[in-house]
Amino acid sequence: MLKISELAAKTGLTAHTLRFYEKNGLISASNRSPAGYRYYTESDVRRAEFVKTARNIGFSLDDISQLLSIRVDKTSHSCQEVTDITRHKLDEVNEKIKELQSMQQTLNILLDSCCGGPELATQCSIMEALDEGEVRNQRNKHKKLEKQK
Amino acid sequence: MLKISELAAKTGLTAHTLRFYEKNGLISASNRSPAGYRYYTESDVRRAEFVKTARNIGFSLDDISQLLSIRVDKTSHSCQEVTDITRHKLDEVNEKIKELQSMQQTLNILLDSCCGGPELATQCSIMEALDEGEVRNQRNKHKKLEKQK
DNA sequence: GTTGACCTTAGAGTAGACTCTAAGCTTATA
DNA sequence: TATAAGCTTAGAGTCTACTCTAAGGTCAAC
Ligand SMILES: [Zn+2]
Ligand SMILES: [Zn+2]
Ligand SMILES: [Zn+2]
Ligand SMILES: [Zn+2]
């Protein structure tokens, strides 16, 4: 049985975060000492490591909650449910990558157009582009798509 | 002179957002009616459009504040200051893209490994991978790099 | 028996960019 | 003149995932 700081050391999460996760239903200690100290079993540790791994991949705490409820009763859930969560996350990631690549392209175009030197900004082509609004961009398009869900 | 809702219609920002931007020093109305209604001049409109464009590209409100202070007095600023802001944003964007691509790769590997069908999740390889923590990932590496700044 | 490290809780604070509410004026139109 | 649309403000709420604080209880060691 591990105390909270031991679990923290083992998982790389902080004790604060572990309590926060407990408050949000992700991980709780199977046992408490008479004084109320949390004591984590081996099974709790495995659950915490699952959470850590899923979080590292980029799953939201909400996604992780869903994965955890599948995990505790695998016979009531299908592979499809697992891939649905995973695919949904992948869709989000792909969408964000597109947005960022659009920004990246725009920023590169802006940087290419400006000398970047000690000259006064009076004729800076970046400032001109921003003033004229003629900067290619698709961020809003993506944002709107995002909200249609 | 435009009222706030007219400027909102023209820029695609909401009246709420325009007031919020004013509170944060980005855009304010040059004039007010005797009753206190905001009245925006042509120059205010151009400033608002600048903000909109910069925001669409992905600049933070803080970045935009800096760009605006260059904009109002270009003779006191250099192209280099403009490119510094732009390059810094580009660095952030590149960093985020890397993180997301790492997630993307991991998620794709997971999806490839699972049948995604109606089978029980008892032997789901995604669940197994999460349980074993053997999922390639670099998100934390990126996070740490981010914080070193 | 006291020091110091560790534990508990409820609850507040953080970041970024809005988003909305309440309560009350103002203005244009019918 | 009445109705509705639109404007004002301060300030609270939203979202995510923590992060920290205050005030106090516990425990092993010396
Ligand atoms: Zn230049
Ligand atoms: Zn320039
Ligand atoms: Zn399967
Ligand atoms: Zn599966």
mmCIF file of C-alpha atoms (C1' of nucleotides) and ligand atoms in Angstrom:
data_model
loop_
_atom_site.group_PDB
_atom_site.id
_atom_site.type_symbol
_atom_site.label_atom_id
_atom_site.label_comp_id
_atom_site.label_asym_id
_atom_site.label_seq_id
_atom_site.Cartn_x
_atom_site.Cartn_y
_atom_site.Cartn_z
ATOM 1 C CA MET A 1 0.000 0.000 0.000
ATOM 2 C CA LEU A 2 1.354 3.355 -1.026
ATOM 3 C CA LYS A 3 0.764 6.739 0.499
ATOM 4 C CA ILE A 4 -0.164 9.558 -1.815
ATOM 5 C CA SER A 5 3.332 10.955 -2.137
ATOM 6 C CA GLU A 6 4.654 7.510 -2.968
ATOM 7 C CA LEU A 7 2.096 7.088 -5.705
ATOM 8 C CA ALA A 8 2.977 10.562 -6.884
ATOM 9 C CA ALA A 9 6.668 9.626 -7.074
ATOM 10 C CA LYS A 10 5.804 6.419 -8.873
ATOM 11 C CA THR A 11 3.544 7.976 -11.494
ATOM 12 C CA GLY A 12 5.099 11.387 -11.936
ATOM 13 C CA LEU A 13 1.795 13.037 -11.050
ATOM 14 C CA THR A 14 1.736 15.324 -8.019
ATOM 15 C CA ALA A 15 -0.200 14.586 -4.841
ATOM 16 C CA HIS A 16 -2.307 17.642 -5.657
ATOM 17 C CA THR A 17 -3.128 16.227 -9.051
ATOM 18 C CA LEU A 18 -3.999 12.835 -7.601
ATOM 19 C CA ARG A 19 -6.469 14.449 -5.198
ATOM 20 C CA PHE A 20 -7.822 16.488 -8.077
ATOM 21 C CA TYR A 21 -8.293 13.328 -10.127
ATOM 22 C CA GLU A 22 -10.070 11.711 -7.203
ATOM 23 C CA LYS A 23 -12.427 14.650 -6.925
ATOM 24 C CA ASN A 24 -13.159 14.120 -10.596
ATOM 25 C CA GLY A 25 -13.737 10.414 -10.288
ATOM 26 C CA LEU A 26 -10.639 9.139 -12.073
ATOM 27 C CA ILE A 27 -8.522 7.554 -9.366
ATOM 28 C CA SER A 28 -9.266 6.938 -5.718
ATOM 29 C CA ALA A 29 -7.512 5.097 -2.928
ATOM 30 C CA SER A 30 -9.065 1.745 -2.101
ATOM 31 C CA ASN A 31 -8.147 2.206 1.553
ATOM 32 C CA ARG A 32 -7.786 4.909 4.130
ATOM 33 C CA SER A 33 -5.828 4.783 7.360
ATOM 34 C CA PRO A 34 -7.782 5.394 10.597
ATOM 35 C CA ALA A 35 -6.583 8.991 10.369
ATOM 36 C CA GLY A 36 -7.859 9.342 6.839
ATOM 37 C CA TYR A 37 -4.616 8.965 4.931
ATOM 38 C CA ARG A 38 -5.063 7.574 1.454
ATOM 39 C CA TYR A 39 -3.602 4.108 0.865
ATOM 40 C CA TYR A 40 -3.314 2.896 -2.687
ATOM 41 C CA THR A 41 -3.333 -0.787 -3.640
ATOM 42 C CA GLU A 42 -1.459 -2.348 -6.557
ATOM 43 C CA SER A 43 -4.673 -2.180 -8.501
ATOM 44 C CA ASP A 44 -4.977 1.534 -7.757
ATOM 45 C CA VAL A 45 -1.438 1.976 -8.997
ATOM 46 C CA ARG A 46 -2.245 0.263 -12.273
ATOM 47 C CA ARG A 47 -5.283 2.458 -12.683
ATOM 48 C CA ALA A 48 -3.206 5.557 -12.014
ATOM 49 C CA GLU A 49 -0.654 4.461 -14.576
ATOM 50 C CA PHE A 50 -3.393 3.888 -17.102
ATOM 51 C CA VAL A 51 -4.585 7.432 -16.513
ATOM 52 C CA LYS A 52 -1.087 8.779 -16.830
ATOM 53 C CA THR A 53 -0.512 6.980 -20.103
ATOM 54 C CA ALA A 54 -3.819 8.111 -21.549
ATOM 55 C CA ARG A 55 -3.170 11.673 -20.480
ATOM 56 C CA ASN A 56 0.278 11.607 -22.045
ATOM 57 C CA ILE A 57 -1.220 10.571 -25.331
ATOM 58 C CA GLY A 58 -3.437 13.617 -25.141
ATOM 59 C CA PHE A 59 -6.795 12.223 -24.077
ATOM 60 C CA SER A 60 -8.902 14.663 -22.077
ATOM 61 C CA LEU A 61 -9.945 13.791 -18.558
ATOM 62 C CA ASP A 62 -13.402 13.250 -19.924
ATOM 63 C CA ASP A 63 -12.127 10.779 -22.516
ATOM 64 C CA ILE A 64 -10.159 9.068 -19.793
ATOM 65 C CA SER A 65 -13.258 8.721 -17.630
ATOM 66 C CA GLN A 66 -14.946 6.909 -20.467
ATOM 67 C CA LEU A 67 -11.951 4.665 -21.065
ATOM 68 C CA LEU A 68 -11.829 3.869 -17.364
ATOM 69 C CA SER A 69 -15.424 2.792 -17.247
ATOM 70 C CA ILE A 70 -14.742 0.422 -20.115
ATOM 71 C CA ARG A 71 -11.624 -0.783 -18.331
ATOM 72 C CA VAL A 72 -13.427 -1.820 -15.164
ATOM 73 C CA ASP A 73 -15.946 -3.912 -17.052
ATOM 74 C CA LYS A 74 -14.558 -4.977 -20.377
ATOM 75 C CA THR A 75 -17.193 -7.610 -20.908
ATOM 76 C CA SER A 76 -19.869 -4.949 -21.149
ATOM 77 C CA HIS A 77 -18.042 -3.002 -23.827
ATOM 78 C CA SER A 78 -16.856 -3.538 -27.356
ATOM 79 C CA CYS A 79 -13.755 -2.681 -29.311
ATOM 80 C CA GLN A 80 -15.908 -0.300 -31.263
ATOM 81 C CA GLU A 81 -16.556 1.832 -28.216
ATOM 82 C CA VAL A 82 -12.843 2.060 -27.637
ATOM 83 C CA THR A 83 -12.080 3.000 -31.216
ATOM 84 C CA ASP A 84 -14.899 5.545 -31.223
ATOM 85 C CA ILE A 85 -13.224 7.426 -28.407
ATOM 86 C CA THR A 86 -9.841 7.086 -30.050
ATOM 87 C CA ARG A 87 -11.030 8.104 -33.474
ATOM 88 C CA HIS A 88 -12.867 11.083 -32.068
ATOM 89 C CA LYS A 89 -9.691 12.221 -30.406
ATOM 90 C CA LEU A 90 -7.785 11.700 -33.624
ATOM 91 C CA ASP A 91 -10.319 13.818 -35.479
ATOM 92 C CA GLU A 92 -9.801 16.629 -33.019
ATOM 93 C CA VAL A 93 -6.054 16.354 -33.327
ATOM 94 C CA ASN A 94 -6.223 16.385 -37.120
ATOM 95 C CA GLU A 95 -8.459 19.402 -37.046
ATOM 96 C CA LYS A 96 -6.094 21.298 -34.788
ATOM 97 C CA ILE A 97 -3.131 20.362 -36.920
ATOM 98 C CA LYS A 98 -4.886 21.798 -39.949
ATOM 99 C CA GLU A 99 -5.573 25.054 -38.138
ATOM 100 C CA LEU A 100 -2.014 25.308 -36.964
ATOM 101 C CA GLN A 101 -0.601 24.527 -40.377
ATOM 102 C CA SER A 102 -2.714 27.282 -41.799
ATOM 103 C CA MET A 103 -1.303 29.682 -39.220
ATOM 104 C CA GLN A 104 2.164 28.367 -39.905
ATOM 105 C CA GLN A 105 1.840 29.052 -43.590
ATOM 106 C CA THR A 106 0.533 32.550 -43.021
ATOM 107 C CA LEU A 107 3.271 33.367 -40.543
ATOM 108 C CA ASN A 108 5.907 32.081 -42.952
ATOM 109 C CA ILE A 109 4.538 34.213 -45.739
ATOM 110 C CA LEU A 110 4.593 37.230 -43.459
ATOM 111 C CA LEU A 111 8.135 36.557 -42.329
ATOM 112 C CA ASP A 112 9.308 36.076 -45.909
ATOM 113 C CA SER A 113 7.867 39.426 -46.858
ATOM 114 C CA CYS A 114 9.644 41.459 -44.179
ATOM 115 C CA CYS A 115 13.323 42.319 -44.052
ATOM 116 C CA GLY A 116 13.375 41.956 -40.276
ATOM 117 C CA GLY A 117 16.048 44.602 -40.019
ATOM 118 C CA PRO A 118 16.545 47.804 -38.075
ATOM 119 C CA GLU A 119 14.534 49.849 -40.585
ATOM 120 C CA LEU A 120 11.578 51.827 -39.305
ATOM 121 C CA ALA A 121 8.313 49.970 -39.378
ATOM 122 C CA THR A 122 6.719 52.659 -41.522
ATOM 123 C CA GLN A 123 6.794 50.456 -44.590
ATOM 124 C CA CYS A 124 6.838 47.101 -42.917
ATOM 125 C CA SER A 125 5.079 44.636 -45.145
ATOM 126 C CA ILE A 126 3.830 42.599 -42.202
ATOM 127 C CA MET A 127 2.074 45.656 -40.793
ATOM 128 C CA GLU A 128 0.726 46.428 -44.256
ATOM 129 C CA ALA A 129 -0.616 42.915 -44.674
ATOM 130 C CA LEU A 130 -2.353 43.070 -41.305
ATOM 131 C CA ASP A 131 -3.785 46.472 -42.164
ATOM 132 C CA GLU A 132 -5.143 45.270 -45.454
ATOM 133 C CA GLY A 133 -6.541 42.055 -44.082
ATOM 134 C CA GLU A 134 -5.188 40.310 -47.118
ATOM 135 C CA VAL A 135 -3.603 37.509 -45.256
ATOM 136 C CA ARG A 136 -4.590 34.050 -46.289
ATOM 137 C CA ASN A 137 -6.087 32.190 -43.404
ATOM 138 C CA GLN A 138 -8.464 29.408 -42.607
ATOM 139 C CA ARG A 139 -8.629 29.461 -38.866
ATOM 140 C CA ASN A 140 -12.194 30.671 -38.682
ATOM 141 C CA LYS A 141 -13.325 28.149 -41.182
ATOM 142 C CA HIS A 142 -11.935 25.474 -38.921
ATOM 143 C CA LYS A 143 -13.415 27.031 -35.825
ATOM 144 C CA LYS A 144 -16.837 26.997 -37.399
ATOM 145 C CA LEU A 145 -16.501 23.384 -38.442
ATOM 146 C CA GLU A 146 -15.517 22.562 -34.911
ATOM 147 C CA LYS A 147 -18.669 24.114 -33.481
ATOM 148 C CA GLN A 148 -21.032 22.389 -35.871
ATOM 149 C CA LYS A 149 -20.548 19.123 -34.013
ATOM 150 C CA MET B 1 -19.556 57.020 -37.193
ATOM 151 C CA LEU B 2 -20.730 53.552 -36.377
ATOM 152 C CA LYS B 3 -22.526 52.286 -33.322
ATOM 153 C CA ILE B 4 -21.161 49.190 -31.643
ATOM 154 C CA SER B 5 -23.539 46.765 -33.317
ATOM 155 C CA GLU B 6 -22.691 48.246 -36.681
ATOM 156 C CA LEU B 7 -19.000 47.777 -36.063
ATOM 157 C CA ALA B 8 -19.803 44.273 -34.883
ATOM 158 C CA ALA B 9 -21.633 43.535 -38.128
ATOM 159 C CA LYS B 10 -18.806 45.004 -40.154
ATOM 160 C CA THR B 11 -16.012 43.093 -38.436
ATOM 161 C CA GLY B 12 -17.735 39.876 -37.514
ATOM 162 C CA LEU B 13 -16.862 40.395 -33.869
ATOM 163 C CA THR B 14 -19.717 40.646 -31.376
ATOM 164 C CA ALA B 15 -20.558 43.789 -29.425
ATOM 165 C CA HIS B 16 -19.623 41.870 -26.292
ATOM 166 C CA THR B 17 -16.240 41.076 -27.730
ATOM 167 C CA LEU B 18 -15.674 44.666 -28.791
ATOM 168 C CA ARG B 19 -16.375 45.855 -25.232
ATOM 169 C CA PHE B 20 -14.116 43.120 -23.934
ATOM 170 C CA TYR B 21 -11.353 44.266 -26.279
ATOM 171 C CA GLU B 22 -11.846 47.825 -25.096
ATOM 172 C CA LYS B 23 -11.500 46.749 -21.488
ATOM 173 C CA ASN B 24 -8.248 45.113 -22.518
ATOM 174 C CA GLY B 25 -6.947 48.135 -24.342
ATOM 175 C CA LEU B 26 -7.195 46.864 -27.900
ATOM 176 C CA ILE B 27 -9.944 48.907 -29.504
ATOM 177 C CA SER B 28 -11.921 51.845 -28.181
ATOM 178 C CA ALA B 29 -14.429 54.252 -29.669
ATOM 179 C CA SER B 30 -13.019 57.675 -30.419
ATOM 180 C CA ASN B 31 -16.353 59.264 -29.571
ATOM 181 C CA ARG B 32 -19.305 58.821 -27.296
ATOM 182 C CA SER B 33 -22.823 60.180 -27.712
ATOM 183 C CA PRO B 34 -24.136 62.415 -24.912
ATOM 184 C CA ALA B 35 -25.832 59.298 -23.531
ATOM 185 C CA GLY B 36 -22.598 57.372 -23.550
ATOM 186 C CA TYR B 37 -23.109 55.287 -26.686
ATOM 187 C CA ARG B 38 -19.869 54.322 -28.387
ATOM 188 C CA TYR B 39 -19.269 55.892 -31.795
ATOM 189 C CA TYR B 40 -16.514 54.494 -33.932
ATOM 190 C CA THR B 41 -14.647 56.515 -36.550
ATOM 191 C CA GLU B 42 -13.216 55.184 -39.808
ATOM 192 C CA SER B 43 -9.879 54.993 -38.077
ATOM 193 C CA ASP B 44 -11.401 52.936 -35.271
ATOM 194 C CA VAL B 45 -12.836 50.608 -37.882
ATOM 195 C CA ARG B 46 -9.442 50.110 -39.468
ATOM 196 C CA ARG B 47 -7.957 49.364 -36.072
ATOM 197 C CA ALA B 48 -10.706 46.851 -35.355
ATOM 198 C CA GLU B 49 -10.104 45.183 -38.699
ATOM 199 C CA PHE B 50 -6.407 44.983 -37.950
ATOM 200 C CA VAL B 51 -7.216 43.245 -34.693
ATOM 201 C CA LYS B 52 -9.587 40.881 -36.418
ATOM 202 C CA THR B 53 -7.019 39.961 -39.034
ATOM 203 C CA ALA B 54 -4.300 39.419 -36.465
ATOM 204 C CA ARG B 55 -6.597 37.332 -34.327
ATOM 205 C CA ASN B 56 -7.601 35.225 -37.338
ATOM 206 C CA ILE B 57 -3.971 34.456 -37.999
ATOM 207 C CA GLY B 58 -3.728 33.192 -34.457
ATOM 208 C CA PHE B 59 -1.951 35.981 -32.609
ATOM 209 C CA SER B 60 -2.832 36.183 -28.930
ATOM 210 C CA LEU B 61 -4.446 39.333 -27.578
ATOM 211 C CA ASP B 62 -1.149 40.069 -25.943
ATOM 212 C CA ASP B 63 0.713 39.795 -29.247
ATOM 213 C CA ILE B 64 -1.922 42.006 -30.816
ATOM 214 C CA SER B 65 -1.448 44.643 -28.126
ATOM 215 C CA GLN B 66 2.209 44.770 -29.021
ATOM 216 C CA LEU B 67 1.500 44.963 -32.732
ATOM 217 C CA LEU B 68 -0.984 47.763 -32.117
ATOM 218 C CA SER B 69 1.507 49.836 -30.210
ATOM 219 C CA ILE B 70 3.898 49.519 -33.126
ATOM 220 C CA ARG B 71 1.080 50.392 -35.496
ATOM 221 C CA VAL B 72 0.245 53.705 -33.836
ATOM 222 C CA ASP B 73 3.832 54.907 -33.985
ATOM 223 C CA LYS B 74 5.694 53.120 -36.715
ATOM 224 C CA THR B 75 8.559 55.588 -36.681
ATOM 225 C CA SER B 76 9.526 54.468 -33.212
ATOM 226 C CA HIS B 77 9.702 50.813 -34.145
ATOM 227 C CA SER B 78 11.664 48.615 -36.484
ATOM 228 C CA CYS B 79 10.873 45.742 -38.799
ATOM 229 C CA GLN B 80 12.849 43.592 -36.430
ATOM 230 C CA GLU B 81 10.386 44.160 -33.614
ATOM 231 C CA VAL B 82 7.603 43.070 -35.903
ATOM 232 C CA THR B 83 9.401 39.961 -37.039
ATOM 233 C CA ASP B 84 10.331 39.103 -33.449
ATOM 234 C CA ILE B 85 6.674 38.924 -32.511
ATOM 235 C CA THR B 86 5.860 36.996 -35.656
ATOM 236 C CA ARG B 87 8.726 34.564 -35.316
ATOM 237 C CA HIS B 88 7.897 33.941 -31.680
ATOM 238 C CA LYS B 89 4.366 33.067 -32.674
ATOM 239 C CA LEU B 90 5.658 30.813 -35.418
ATOM 240 C CA ASP B 91 7.866 29.008 -32.910
ATOM 241 C CA GLU B 92 4.859 28.377 -30.691
ATOM 242 C CA VAL B 93 2.849 27.112 -33.618
ATOM 243 C CA ASN B 94 5.643 24.790 -34.737
ATOM 244 C CA GLU B 95 5.972 23.435 -31.237
ATOM 245 C CA LYS B 96 2.269 22.708 -30.992
ATOM 246 C CA ILE B 97 2.254 21.054 -34.375
ATOM 247 C CA LYS B 98 5.003 18.716 -33.235
ATOM 248 C CA GLU B 99 3.073 17.765 -30.120
ATOM 249 C CA LEU B 100 -0.064 17.150 -32.086
ATOM 250 C CA GLN B 101 1.733 15.090 -34.710
ATOM 251 C CA SER B 102 3.129 12.944 -31.968
ATOM 252 C CA MET B 103 -0.381 12.382 -30.634
ATOM 253 C CA GLN B 104 -1.611 11.751 -34.145
ATOM 254 C CA GLN B 105 0.963 9.068 -34.701
ATOM 255 C CA THR B 106 0.185 7.374 -31.411
ATOM 256 C CA LEU B 107 -3.535 7.449 -32.049
ATOM 257 C CA ASN B 108 -3.049 6.014 -35.512
ATOM 258 C CA ILE B 109 -0.950 3.190 -34.149
ATOM 259 C CA LEU B 110 -3.638 2.460 -31.583
ATOM 260 C CA LEU B 111 -6.393 2.498 -34.161
ATOM 261 C CA ASP B 112 -4.443 0.236 -36.476
ATOM 262 C CA SER B 113 -4.043 -2.285 -33.696
ATOM 263 C CA CYS B 114 -7.730 -2.609 -32.852
ATOM 264 C CA CYS B 115 -10.389 -4.311 -34.918
ATOM 265 C CA GLY B 116 -12.959 -1.711 -33.922
ATOM 266 C CA GLY B 117 -15.701 -4.284 -34.137
ATOM 267 C CA PRO B 118 -18.484 -5.500 -31.876
ATOM 268 C CA GLU B 119 -16.153 -7.885 -30.024
ATOM 269 C CA LEU B 120 -15.902 -7.565 -26.279
ATOM 270 C CA ALA B 121 -13.200 -5.234 -25.084
ATOM 271 C CA THR B 122 -11.638 -7.984 -22.983
ATOM 272 C CA GLN B 123 -8.772 -8.364 -25.411
ATOM 273 C CA CYS B 124 -8.816 -4.931 -26.950
ATOM 274 C CA SER B 125 -5.299 -4.025 -27.950
ATOM 275 C CA ILE B 126 -5.899 -0.327 -27.312
ATOM 276 C CA MET B 127 -6.862 -1.062 -23.731
ATOM 277 C CA GLU B 128 -3.861 -3.329 -23.421
ATOM 278 C CA ALA B 129 -1.513 -0.686 -24.745
ATOM 279 C CA LEU B 130 -2.876 1.870 -22.302
ATOM 280 C CA ASP B 131 -2.564 -0.623 -19.484
ATOM 281 C CA GLU B 132 1.003 -1.404 -20.328
ATOM 282 C CA GLY B 133 2.032 2.176 -20.863
ATOM 283 C CA GLU B 134 3.929 1.092 -23.910
ATOM 284 C CA VAL B 135 2.602 3.739 -26.144
ATOM 285 C CA ARG B 136 5.124 5.865 -27.916
ATOM 286 C CA ASN B 137 4.669 9.472 -27.048
ATOM 287 C CA GLN B 138 6.537 12.709 -26.823
ATOM 288 C CA ARG B 139 4.009 15.091 -25.428
ATOM 289 C CA ASN B 140 5.721 15.485 -22.110
ATOM 290 C CA LYS B 141 9.033 16.087 -23.735
ATOM 291 C CA HIS B 142 7.452 18.975 -25.598
ATOM 292 C CA LYS B 143 5.723 20.282 -22.513
ATOM 293 C CA LYS B 144 8.988 20.421 -20.658
ATOM 294 C CA LEU B 145 10.700 22.233 -23.492
ATOM 295 C CA GLU B 146 7.862 24.705 -23.496
ATOM 296 C CA LYS B 147 8.315 25.509 -19.820
ATOM 297 C CA GLN B 148 12.071 26.026 -20.025
ATOM 298 C CA LYS B 149 11.549 29.347 -21.792
ATOM 299 C "C1'" DG C 1 7.993 15.737 23.903
ATOM 300 C "C1'" DT C 2 9.226 18.248 20.204
ATOM 301 C "C1'" DT C 3 10.749 18.892 15.599
ATOM 302 C "C1'" DG C 4 9.734 18.401 10.870
ATOM 303 C "C1'" DA C 5 7.902 15.965 7.126
ATOM 304 C "C1'" DC C 6 3.670 14.439 5.547
ATOM 305 C "C1'" DC C 7 -1.257 14.108 5.507
ATOM 306 C "C1'" DT C 8 -6.304 16.036 5.501
ATOM 307 C "C1'" DT C 9 -10.135 19.303 3.711
ATOM 308 C "C1'" DA C 10 -12.649 23.063 1.443
ATOM 309 C "C1'" DG C 11 -12.102 26.348 -1.379
ATOM 310 C "C1'" DA C 12 -9.703 30.029 -4.038
ATOM 311 C "C1'" DG C 13 -6.654 31.229 -7.913
ATOM 312 C "C1'" DT C 14 -4.529 30.658 -12.728
ATOM 313 C "C1'" DA C 15 -4.478 31.131 -17.815
ATOM 314 C "C1'" DG C 16 -6.893 32.875 -22.297
ATOM 315 C "C1'" DA C 17 -10.574 34.563 -24.662
ATOM 316 C "C1'" DC C 18 -14.526 35.234 -24.378
ATOM 317 C "C1'" DT C 19 -19.767 35.048 -23.002
ATOM 318 C "C1'" DC C 20 -23.501 36.318 -20.499
ATOM 319 C "C1'" DT C 21 -26.508 38.590 -16.940
ATOM 320 C "C1'" DA C 22 -28.926 42.137 -14.468
ATOM 321 C "C1'" DA C 23 -30.736 46.439 -14.093
ATOM 322 C "C1'" DG C 24 -31.493 50.357 -16.111
ATOM 323 C "C1'" DC C 25 -31.071 54.185 -19.997
ATOM 324 C "C1'" DT C 26 -31.900 55.776 -25.036
ATOM 325 C "C1'" DT C 27 -33.759 55.984 -29.489
ATOM 326 C "C1'" DA C 28 -36.491 55.074 -33.535
ATOM 327 C "C1'" DT C 29 -40.857 53.789 -35.137
ATOM 328 C "C1'" DA C 30 -45.961 53.361 -35.218
ATOM 329 C "C1'" DT D 1 -46.965 57.512 -25.891
ATOM 330 C "C1'" DA D 2 -45.928 53.044 -25.910
ATOM 331 C "C1'" DT D 3 -43.285 49.303 -27.541
ATOM 332 C "C1'" DA D 4 -39.196 47.179 -28.983
ATOM 333 C "C1'" DA D 5 -34.632 47.230 -30.170
ATOM 334 C "C1'" DG D 6 -30.385 48.696 -28.799
ATOM 335 C "C1'" DC D 7 -27.165 50.779 -25.610
ATOM 336 C "C1'" DT D 8 -24.672 51.275 -20.850
ATOM 337 C "C1'" DT D 9 -22.052 49.252 -16.661
ATOM 338 C "C1'" DA D 10 -19.974 46.115 -13.294
ATOM 339 C "C1'" DG D 11 -19.285 41.910 -12.514
ATOM 340 C "C1'" DA D 12 -20.052 36.877 -12.678
ATOM 341 C "C1'" DG D 13 -19.659 32.564 -15.346
ATOM 342 C "C1'" DT D 14 -17.462 29.281 -18.867
ATOM 343 C "C1'" DC D 15 -13.917 25.877 -20.156
ATOM 344 C "C1'" DT D 16 -9.769 22.648 -18.982
ATOM 345 C "C1'" DA D 17 -6.528 20.950 -16.082
ATOM 346 C "C1'" DC D 18 -4.469 21.955 -12.796
ATOM 347 C "C1'" DT D 19 -2.042 24.630 -8.751
ATOM 348 C "C1'" DC D 20 -1.930 26.512 -4.486
ATOM 349 C "C1'" DT D 21 -3.356 28.091 0.260
ATOM 350 C "C1'" DA D 22 -4.953 27.942 4.921
ATOM 351 C "C1'" DA D 23 -5.686 25.710 8.972
ATOM 352 C "C1'" DG D 24 -5.086 21.919 11.161
ATOM 353 C "C1'" DG D 25 -4.212 16.633 12.226
ATOM 354 C "C1'" DT D 26 -0.551 12.581 12.172
ATOM 355 C "C1'" DC D 27 3.595 10.133 12.565
ATOM 356 C "C1'" DA D 28 8.473 8.595 12.912
ATOM 357 C "C1'" DA D 29 12.687 9.903 14.855
ATOM 358 C "C1'" DC D 30 15.687 11.784 18.219
HETATM 359 ZN ZN ZN E 1 11.612 45.898 -43.425
HETATM 360 ZN ZN ZN E 2 8.898 44.660 -41.821
HETATM 361 ZN ZN ZN E 3 -11.028 -5.935 -31.339
HETATM 362 ZN ZN ZN E 4 -9.998 -3.148 -29.562
#
